[in-house]
PDB file of C-alpha atoms in Angstrom:
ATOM      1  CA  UNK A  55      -5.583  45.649 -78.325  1.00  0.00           C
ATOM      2  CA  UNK A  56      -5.209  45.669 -74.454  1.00  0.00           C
ATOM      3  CA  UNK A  57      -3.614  42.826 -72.724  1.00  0.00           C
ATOM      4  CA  UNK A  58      -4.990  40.172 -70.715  1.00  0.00           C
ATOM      5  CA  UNK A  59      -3.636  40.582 -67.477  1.00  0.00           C
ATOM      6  CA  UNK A  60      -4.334  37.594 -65.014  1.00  0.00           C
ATOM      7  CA  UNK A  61      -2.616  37.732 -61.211  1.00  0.00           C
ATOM      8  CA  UNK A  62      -0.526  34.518 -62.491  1.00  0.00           C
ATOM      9  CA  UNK A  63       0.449  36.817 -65.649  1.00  0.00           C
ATOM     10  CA  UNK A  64       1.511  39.648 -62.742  1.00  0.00           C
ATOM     11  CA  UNK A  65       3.130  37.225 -60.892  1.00  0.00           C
ATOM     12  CA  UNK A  66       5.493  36.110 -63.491  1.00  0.00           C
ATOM     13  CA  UNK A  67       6.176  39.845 -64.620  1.00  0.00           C
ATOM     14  CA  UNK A  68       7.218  41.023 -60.881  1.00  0.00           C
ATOM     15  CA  UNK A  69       9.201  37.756 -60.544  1.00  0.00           C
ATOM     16  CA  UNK A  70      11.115  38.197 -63.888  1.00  0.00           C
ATOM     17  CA  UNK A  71      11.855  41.960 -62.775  1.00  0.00           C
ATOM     18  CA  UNK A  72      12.456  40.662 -59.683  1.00  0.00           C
ATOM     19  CA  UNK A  73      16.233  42.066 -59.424  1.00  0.00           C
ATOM     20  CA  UNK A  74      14.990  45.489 -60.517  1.00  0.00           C
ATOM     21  CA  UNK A  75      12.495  46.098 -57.385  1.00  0.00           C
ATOM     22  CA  UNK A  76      14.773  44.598 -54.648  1.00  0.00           C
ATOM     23  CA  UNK A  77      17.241  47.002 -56.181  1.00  0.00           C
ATOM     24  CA  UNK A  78      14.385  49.748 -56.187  1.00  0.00           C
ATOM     25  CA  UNK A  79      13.697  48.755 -52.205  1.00  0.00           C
ATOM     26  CA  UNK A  80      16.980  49.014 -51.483  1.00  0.00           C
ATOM     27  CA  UNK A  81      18.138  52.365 -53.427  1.00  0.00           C
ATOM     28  CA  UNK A  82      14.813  53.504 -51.829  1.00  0.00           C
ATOM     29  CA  UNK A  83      15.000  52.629 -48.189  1.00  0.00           C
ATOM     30  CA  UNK A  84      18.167  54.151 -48.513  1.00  0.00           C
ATOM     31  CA  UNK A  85      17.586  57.079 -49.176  1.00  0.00           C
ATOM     32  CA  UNK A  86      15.093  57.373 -46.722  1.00  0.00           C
ATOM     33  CA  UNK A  87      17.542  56.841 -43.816  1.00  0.00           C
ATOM     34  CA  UNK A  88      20.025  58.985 -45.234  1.00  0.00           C
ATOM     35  CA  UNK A  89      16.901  62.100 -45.207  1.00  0.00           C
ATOM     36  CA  UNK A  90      16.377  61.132 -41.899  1.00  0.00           C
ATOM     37  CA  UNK A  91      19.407  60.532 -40.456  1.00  0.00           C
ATOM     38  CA  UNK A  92      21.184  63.735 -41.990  1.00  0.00           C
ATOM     39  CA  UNK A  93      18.408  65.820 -42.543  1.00  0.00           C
ATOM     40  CA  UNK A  94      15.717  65.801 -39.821  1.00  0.00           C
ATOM     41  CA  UNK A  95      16.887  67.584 -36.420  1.00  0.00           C
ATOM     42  CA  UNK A  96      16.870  64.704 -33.595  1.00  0.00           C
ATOM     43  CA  UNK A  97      14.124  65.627 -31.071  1.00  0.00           C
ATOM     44  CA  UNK A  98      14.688  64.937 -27.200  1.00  0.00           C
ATOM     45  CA  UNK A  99      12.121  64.655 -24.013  1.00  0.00           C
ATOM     46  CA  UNK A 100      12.281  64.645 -21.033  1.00  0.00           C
ATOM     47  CA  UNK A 101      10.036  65.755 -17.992  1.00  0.00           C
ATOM     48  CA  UNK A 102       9.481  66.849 -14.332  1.00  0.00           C
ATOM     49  CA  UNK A 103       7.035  65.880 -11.503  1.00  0.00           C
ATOM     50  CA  UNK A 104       5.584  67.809  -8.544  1.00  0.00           C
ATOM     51  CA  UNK A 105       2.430  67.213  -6.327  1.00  0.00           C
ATOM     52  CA  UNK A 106      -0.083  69.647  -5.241  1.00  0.00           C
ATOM     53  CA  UNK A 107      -1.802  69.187  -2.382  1.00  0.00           C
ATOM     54  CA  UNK A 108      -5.348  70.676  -0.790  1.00  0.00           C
ATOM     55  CA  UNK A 109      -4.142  70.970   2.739  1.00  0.00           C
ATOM     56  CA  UNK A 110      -0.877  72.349   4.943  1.00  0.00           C
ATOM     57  CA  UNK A 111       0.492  71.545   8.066  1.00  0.00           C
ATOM     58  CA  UNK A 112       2.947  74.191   9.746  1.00  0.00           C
ATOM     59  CA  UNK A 113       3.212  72.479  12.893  1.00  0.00           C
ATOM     60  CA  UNK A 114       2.109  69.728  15.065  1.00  0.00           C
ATOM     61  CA  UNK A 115       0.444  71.813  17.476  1.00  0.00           C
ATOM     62  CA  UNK A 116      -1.539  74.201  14.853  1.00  0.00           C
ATOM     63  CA  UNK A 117      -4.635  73.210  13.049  1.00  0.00           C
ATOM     64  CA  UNK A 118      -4.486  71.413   9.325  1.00  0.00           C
ATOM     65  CA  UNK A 119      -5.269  74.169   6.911  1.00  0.00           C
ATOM     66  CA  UNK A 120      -7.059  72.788   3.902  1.00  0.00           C
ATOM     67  CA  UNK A 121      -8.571  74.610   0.231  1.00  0.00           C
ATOM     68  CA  UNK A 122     -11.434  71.814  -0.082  1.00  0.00           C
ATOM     69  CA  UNK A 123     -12.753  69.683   2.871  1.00  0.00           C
ATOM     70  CA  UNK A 124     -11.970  66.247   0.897  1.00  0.00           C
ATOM     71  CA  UNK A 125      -8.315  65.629   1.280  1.00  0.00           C
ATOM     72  CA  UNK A 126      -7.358  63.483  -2.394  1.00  0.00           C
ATOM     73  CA  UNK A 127     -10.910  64.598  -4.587  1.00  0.00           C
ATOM     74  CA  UNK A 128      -9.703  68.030  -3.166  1.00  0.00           C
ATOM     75  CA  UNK A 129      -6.468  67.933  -4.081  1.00  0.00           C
ATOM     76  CA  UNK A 130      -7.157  66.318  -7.429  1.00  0.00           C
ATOM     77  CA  UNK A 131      -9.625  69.440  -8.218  1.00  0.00           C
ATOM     78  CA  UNK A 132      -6.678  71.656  -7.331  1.00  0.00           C
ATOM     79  CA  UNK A 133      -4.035  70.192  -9.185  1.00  0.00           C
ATOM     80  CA  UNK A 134      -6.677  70.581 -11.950  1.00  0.00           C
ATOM     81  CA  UNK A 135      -6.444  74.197 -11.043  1.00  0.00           C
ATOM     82  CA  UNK A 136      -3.154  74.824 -11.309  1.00  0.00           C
ATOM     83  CA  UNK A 137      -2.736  72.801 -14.631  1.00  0.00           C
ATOM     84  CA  UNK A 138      -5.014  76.102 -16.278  1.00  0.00           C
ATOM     85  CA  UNK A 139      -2.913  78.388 -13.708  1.00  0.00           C
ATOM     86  CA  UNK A 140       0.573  77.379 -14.909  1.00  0.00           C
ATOM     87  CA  UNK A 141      -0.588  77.069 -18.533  1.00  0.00           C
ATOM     88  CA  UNK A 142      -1.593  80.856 -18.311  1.00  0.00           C
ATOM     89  CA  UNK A 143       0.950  82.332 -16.600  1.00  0.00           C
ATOM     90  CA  UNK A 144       3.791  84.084 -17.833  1.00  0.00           C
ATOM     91  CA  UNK A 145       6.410  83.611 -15.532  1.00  0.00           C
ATOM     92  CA  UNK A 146       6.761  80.043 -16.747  1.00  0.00           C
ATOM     93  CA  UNK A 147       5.841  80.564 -20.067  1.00  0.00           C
ATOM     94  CA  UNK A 148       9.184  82.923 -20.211  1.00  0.00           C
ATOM     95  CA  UNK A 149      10.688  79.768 -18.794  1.00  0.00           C
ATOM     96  CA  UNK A 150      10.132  77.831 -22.117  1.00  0.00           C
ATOM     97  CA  UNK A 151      13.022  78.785 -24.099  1.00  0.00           C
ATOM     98  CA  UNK A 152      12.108  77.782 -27.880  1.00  0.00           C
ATOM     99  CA  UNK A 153      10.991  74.467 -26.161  1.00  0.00           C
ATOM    100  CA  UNK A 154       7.705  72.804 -26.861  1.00  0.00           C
ATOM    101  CA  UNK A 155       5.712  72.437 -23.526  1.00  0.00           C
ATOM    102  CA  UNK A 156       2.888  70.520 -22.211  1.00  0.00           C
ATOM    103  CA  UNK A 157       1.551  69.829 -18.764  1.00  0.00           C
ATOM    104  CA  UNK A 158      -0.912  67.199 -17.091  1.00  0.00           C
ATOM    105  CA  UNK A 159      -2.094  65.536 -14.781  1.00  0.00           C
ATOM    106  CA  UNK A 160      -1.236  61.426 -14.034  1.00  0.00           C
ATOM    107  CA  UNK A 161      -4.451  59.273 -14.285  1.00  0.00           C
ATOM    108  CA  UNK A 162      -6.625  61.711 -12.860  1.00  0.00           C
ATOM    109  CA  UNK A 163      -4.148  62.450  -9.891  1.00  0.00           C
ATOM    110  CA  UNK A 164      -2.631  65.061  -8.047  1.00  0.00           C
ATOM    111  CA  UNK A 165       0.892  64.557  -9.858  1.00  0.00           C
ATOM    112  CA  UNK A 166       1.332  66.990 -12.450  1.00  0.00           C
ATOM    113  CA  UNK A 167       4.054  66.384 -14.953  1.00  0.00           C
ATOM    114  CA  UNK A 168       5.802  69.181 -17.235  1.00  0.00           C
ATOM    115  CA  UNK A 169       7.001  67.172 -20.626  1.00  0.00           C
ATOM    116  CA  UNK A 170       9.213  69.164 -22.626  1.00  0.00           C
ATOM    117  CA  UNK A 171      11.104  68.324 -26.161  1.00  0.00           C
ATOM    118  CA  UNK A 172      13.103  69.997 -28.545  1.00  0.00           C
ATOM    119  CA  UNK A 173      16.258  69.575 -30.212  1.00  0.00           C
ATOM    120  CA  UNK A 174      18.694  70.197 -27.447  1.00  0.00           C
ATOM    121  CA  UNK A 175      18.496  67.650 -24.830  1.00  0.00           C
ATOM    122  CA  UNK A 176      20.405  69.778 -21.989  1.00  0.00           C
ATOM    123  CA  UNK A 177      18.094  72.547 -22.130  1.00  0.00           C
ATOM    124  CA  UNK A 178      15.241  70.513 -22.069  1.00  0.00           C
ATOM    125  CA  UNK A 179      16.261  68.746 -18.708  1.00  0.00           C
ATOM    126  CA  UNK A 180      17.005  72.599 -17.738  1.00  0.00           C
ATOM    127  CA  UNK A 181      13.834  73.951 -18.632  1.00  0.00           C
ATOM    128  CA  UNK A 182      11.612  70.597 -17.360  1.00  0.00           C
ATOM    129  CA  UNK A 183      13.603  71.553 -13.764  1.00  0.00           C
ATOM    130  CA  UNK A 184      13.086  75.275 -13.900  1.00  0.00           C
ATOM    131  CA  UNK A 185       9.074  74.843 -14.261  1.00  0.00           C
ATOM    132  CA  UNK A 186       9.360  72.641 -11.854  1.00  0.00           C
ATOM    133  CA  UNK A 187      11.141  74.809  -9.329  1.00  0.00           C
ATOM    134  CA  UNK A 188       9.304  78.149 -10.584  1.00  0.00           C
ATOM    135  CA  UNK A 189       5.482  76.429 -10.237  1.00  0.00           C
ATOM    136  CA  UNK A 190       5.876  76.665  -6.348  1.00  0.00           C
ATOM    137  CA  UNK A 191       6.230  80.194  -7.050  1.00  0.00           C
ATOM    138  CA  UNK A 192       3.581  80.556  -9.366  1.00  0.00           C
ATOM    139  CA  UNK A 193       1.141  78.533  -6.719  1.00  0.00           C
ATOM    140  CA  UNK A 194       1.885  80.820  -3.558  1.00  0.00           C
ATOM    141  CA  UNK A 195       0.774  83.833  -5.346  1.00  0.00           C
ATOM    142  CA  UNK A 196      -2.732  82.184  -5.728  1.00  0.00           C
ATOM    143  CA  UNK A 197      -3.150  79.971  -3.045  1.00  0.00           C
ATOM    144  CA  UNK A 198      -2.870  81.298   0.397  1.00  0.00           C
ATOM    145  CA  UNK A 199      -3.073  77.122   1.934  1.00  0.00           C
ATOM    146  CA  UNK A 200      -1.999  74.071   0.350  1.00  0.00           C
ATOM    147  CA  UNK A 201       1.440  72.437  -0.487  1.00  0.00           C
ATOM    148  CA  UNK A 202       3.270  71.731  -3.914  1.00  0.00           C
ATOM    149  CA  UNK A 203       6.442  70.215  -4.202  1.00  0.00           C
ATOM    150  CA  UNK A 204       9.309  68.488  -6.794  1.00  0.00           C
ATOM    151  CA  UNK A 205       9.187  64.689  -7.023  1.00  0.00           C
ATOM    152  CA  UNK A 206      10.923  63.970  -9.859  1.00  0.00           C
ATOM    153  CA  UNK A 207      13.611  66.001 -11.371  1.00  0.00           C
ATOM    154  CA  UNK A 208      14.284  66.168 -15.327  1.00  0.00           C
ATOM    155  CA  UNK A 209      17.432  63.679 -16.630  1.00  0.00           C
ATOM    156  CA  UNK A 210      19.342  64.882 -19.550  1.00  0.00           C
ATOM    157  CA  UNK A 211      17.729  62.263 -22.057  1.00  0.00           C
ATOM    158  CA  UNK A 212      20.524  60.171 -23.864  1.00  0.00           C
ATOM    159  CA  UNK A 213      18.649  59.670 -27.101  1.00  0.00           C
ATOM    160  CA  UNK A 214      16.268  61.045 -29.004  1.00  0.00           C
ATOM    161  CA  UNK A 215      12.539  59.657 -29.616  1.00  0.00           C
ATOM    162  CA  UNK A 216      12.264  61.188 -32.834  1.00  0.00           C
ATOM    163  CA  UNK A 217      12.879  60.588 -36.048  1.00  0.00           C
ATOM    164  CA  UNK A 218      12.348  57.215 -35.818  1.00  0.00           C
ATOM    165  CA  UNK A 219      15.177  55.934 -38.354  1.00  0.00           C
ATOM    166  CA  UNK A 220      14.616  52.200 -38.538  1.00  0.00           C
ATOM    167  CA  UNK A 221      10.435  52.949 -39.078  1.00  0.00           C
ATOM    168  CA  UNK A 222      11.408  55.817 -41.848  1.00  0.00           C
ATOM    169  CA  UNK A 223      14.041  53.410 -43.126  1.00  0.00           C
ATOM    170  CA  UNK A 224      11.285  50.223 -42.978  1.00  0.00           C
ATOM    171  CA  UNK A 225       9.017  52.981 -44.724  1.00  0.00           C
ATOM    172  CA  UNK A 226      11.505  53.592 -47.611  1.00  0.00           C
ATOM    173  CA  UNK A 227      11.891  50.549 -48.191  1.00  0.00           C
ATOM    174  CA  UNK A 228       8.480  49.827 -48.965  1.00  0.00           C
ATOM    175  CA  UNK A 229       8.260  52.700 -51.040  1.00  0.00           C
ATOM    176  CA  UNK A 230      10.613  51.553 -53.517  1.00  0.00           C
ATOM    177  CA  UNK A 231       9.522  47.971 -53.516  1.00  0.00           C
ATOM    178  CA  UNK A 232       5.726  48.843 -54.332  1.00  0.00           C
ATOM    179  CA  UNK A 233       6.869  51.882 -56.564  1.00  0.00           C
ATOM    180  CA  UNK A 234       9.006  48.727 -58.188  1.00  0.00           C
ATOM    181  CA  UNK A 235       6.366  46.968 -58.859  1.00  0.00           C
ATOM    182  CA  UNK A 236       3.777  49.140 -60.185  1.00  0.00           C
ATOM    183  CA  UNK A 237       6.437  50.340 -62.867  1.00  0.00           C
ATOM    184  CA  UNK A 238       6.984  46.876 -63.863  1.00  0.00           C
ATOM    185  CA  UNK A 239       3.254  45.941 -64.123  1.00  0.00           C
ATOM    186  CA  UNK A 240       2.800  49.629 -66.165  1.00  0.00           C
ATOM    187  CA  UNK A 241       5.920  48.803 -68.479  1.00  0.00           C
ATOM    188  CA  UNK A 242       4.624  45.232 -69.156  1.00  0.00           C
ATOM    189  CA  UNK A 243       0.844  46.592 -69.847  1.00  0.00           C
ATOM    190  CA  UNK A 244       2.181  49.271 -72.447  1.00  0.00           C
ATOM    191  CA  UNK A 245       4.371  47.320 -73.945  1.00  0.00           C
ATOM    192  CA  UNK A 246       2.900  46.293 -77.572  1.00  0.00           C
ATOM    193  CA  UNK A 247       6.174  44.033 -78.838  1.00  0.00           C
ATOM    194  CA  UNK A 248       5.006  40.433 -79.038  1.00  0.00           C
ATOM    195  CA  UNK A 249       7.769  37.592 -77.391  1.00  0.00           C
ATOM    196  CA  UNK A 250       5.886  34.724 -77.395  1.00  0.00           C
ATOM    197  CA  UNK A 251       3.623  32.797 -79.351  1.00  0.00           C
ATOM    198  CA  UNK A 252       1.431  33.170 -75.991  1.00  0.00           C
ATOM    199  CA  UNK A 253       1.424  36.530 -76.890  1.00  0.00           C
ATOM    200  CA  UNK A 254      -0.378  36.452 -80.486  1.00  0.00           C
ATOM    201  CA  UNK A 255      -2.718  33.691 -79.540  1.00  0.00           C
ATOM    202  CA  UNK A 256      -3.767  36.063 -76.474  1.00  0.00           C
ATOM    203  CA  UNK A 257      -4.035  39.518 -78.767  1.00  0.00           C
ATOM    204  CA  UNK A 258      -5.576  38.041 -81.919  1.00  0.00           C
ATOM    205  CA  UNK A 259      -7.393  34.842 -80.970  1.00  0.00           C
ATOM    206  CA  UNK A 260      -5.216  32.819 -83.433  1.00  0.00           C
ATOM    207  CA  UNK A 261      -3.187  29.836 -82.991  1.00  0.00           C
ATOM    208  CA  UNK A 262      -0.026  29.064 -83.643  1.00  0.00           C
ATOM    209  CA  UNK A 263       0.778  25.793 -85.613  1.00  0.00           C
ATOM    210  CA  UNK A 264       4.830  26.307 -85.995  1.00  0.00           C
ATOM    211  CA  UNK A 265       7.483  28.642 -85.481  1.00  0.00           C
ATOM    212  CA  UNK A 266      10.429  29.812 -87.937  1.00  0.00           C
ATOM    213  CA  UNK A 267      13.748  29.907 -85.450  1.00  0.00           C
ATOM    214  CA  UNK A 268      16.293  32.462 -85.527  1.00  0.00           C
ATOM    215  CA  UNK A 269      19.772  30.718 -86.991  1.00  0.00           C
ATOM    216  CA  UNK A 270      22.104  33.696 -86.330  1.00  0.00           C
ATOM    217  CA  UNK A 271      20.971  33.875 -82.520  1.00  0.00           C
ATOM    218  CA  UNK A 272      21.264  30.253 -82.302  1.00  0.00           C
ATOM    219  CA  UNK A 273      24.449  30.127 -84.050  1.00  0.00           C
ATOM    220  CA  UNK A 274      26.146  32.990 -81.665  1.00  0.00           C
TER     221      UNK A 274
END
């Protein structure tokens, strides 16, 4: 005959097995920050800045050369451009190193920033810097007006940003405490032994009217 479990019935098995699942969160969380700390490769990021601009001035006495007639819509449209442009060319893809890459724009400007991350943090500076020097390059070859230039250089990054080992730690922790407790409910719901006189009136409907004590435990 099943059990009548009630949430005050749950409540009083978690909080008798109570030493068990803060053991269980503990031995858990653990664990998890050990994984993380020994076994996941830190990942680093860092990134560059340049600007890309419609138009180009070569002197004060010679006429503004521009790509669009709109000066910052223009040059917004062109860093757009050279965001496909760079992302399709090879001579900075060969630039990448075993690095993961990404470039874009900054709200909807004509900044362009090159993120990069991977698990050395020097090379990533190195390689954030080198697409930054070798897009000027890249741009020329298309673009016969126009100006593009470094704004920001790539820092070495002094910590990683991933794993994240208080989150995975947090994480393991509640792993074990929840696993905890659903072994304790499970344990208590299959277990048939009767410990209480609760316990018979609650499986077979009858009452209990007196109990026959155990000397020898007593006596011990």
């Amino acid at each position: 005959m099943a059990k009548n479990v009630t949430i005050q019935k749950i409540i009083s098995i978690l909080l008798q097995r109570i030493k068990f699942i803060i053991t269980a969160g503990v031995v858990v969380g653990l664990v998890f920050f050990l994984y993380t700390y020994f076994m996941i490769p830190p990942v680093y990021s860092t990134s560059s800045m340049i600007y890309v601009q419609n138009y180009n001035n070569e002197g004060a006495a010679e006429e503004v050369k521009k790509i669009y007639n709109s000066d910052i819509s223009g040059s917004k449209t062109l860093a757009g451009i050279c965001i496909t442009l760079f992302q399709n060319s090879d001579e900075l893809s060969a630039l990448y190193d075993g690095c993961n890459v990404s470039m874009s724009t900054t709200n909807d400007t004509f900044f362009i920033v090159f993120n990069v991350s991977g698990n050395d943090p020097e090379k990533c500076a190195n390689v954030a810097n080198q697409l930054a020097e070798k897009s000027e390059l890249v741009f020329h070859n298309y673009f016969l007006y126009g100006q593009i230039g470094t704004i920001r250089a790539a820092r070495v990054p002094a910590s990683p940003y991933s794993p994240n080992k208080t989150q995975n730690t947090l994480i393991g922790v509640a792993v074990g405490l929840i696993g905890a407790c659903a072994i304790s409910i499970l344990l208590e719901l299959i277990d048939t032994t009767i410990k209480s006189d609760d316990d018979i009136q609650s499986l077979y409907g009858i009452p209990v009217f007196a109990e026959i004590p155990d000397f020898e435990a007593s006596s011990r």
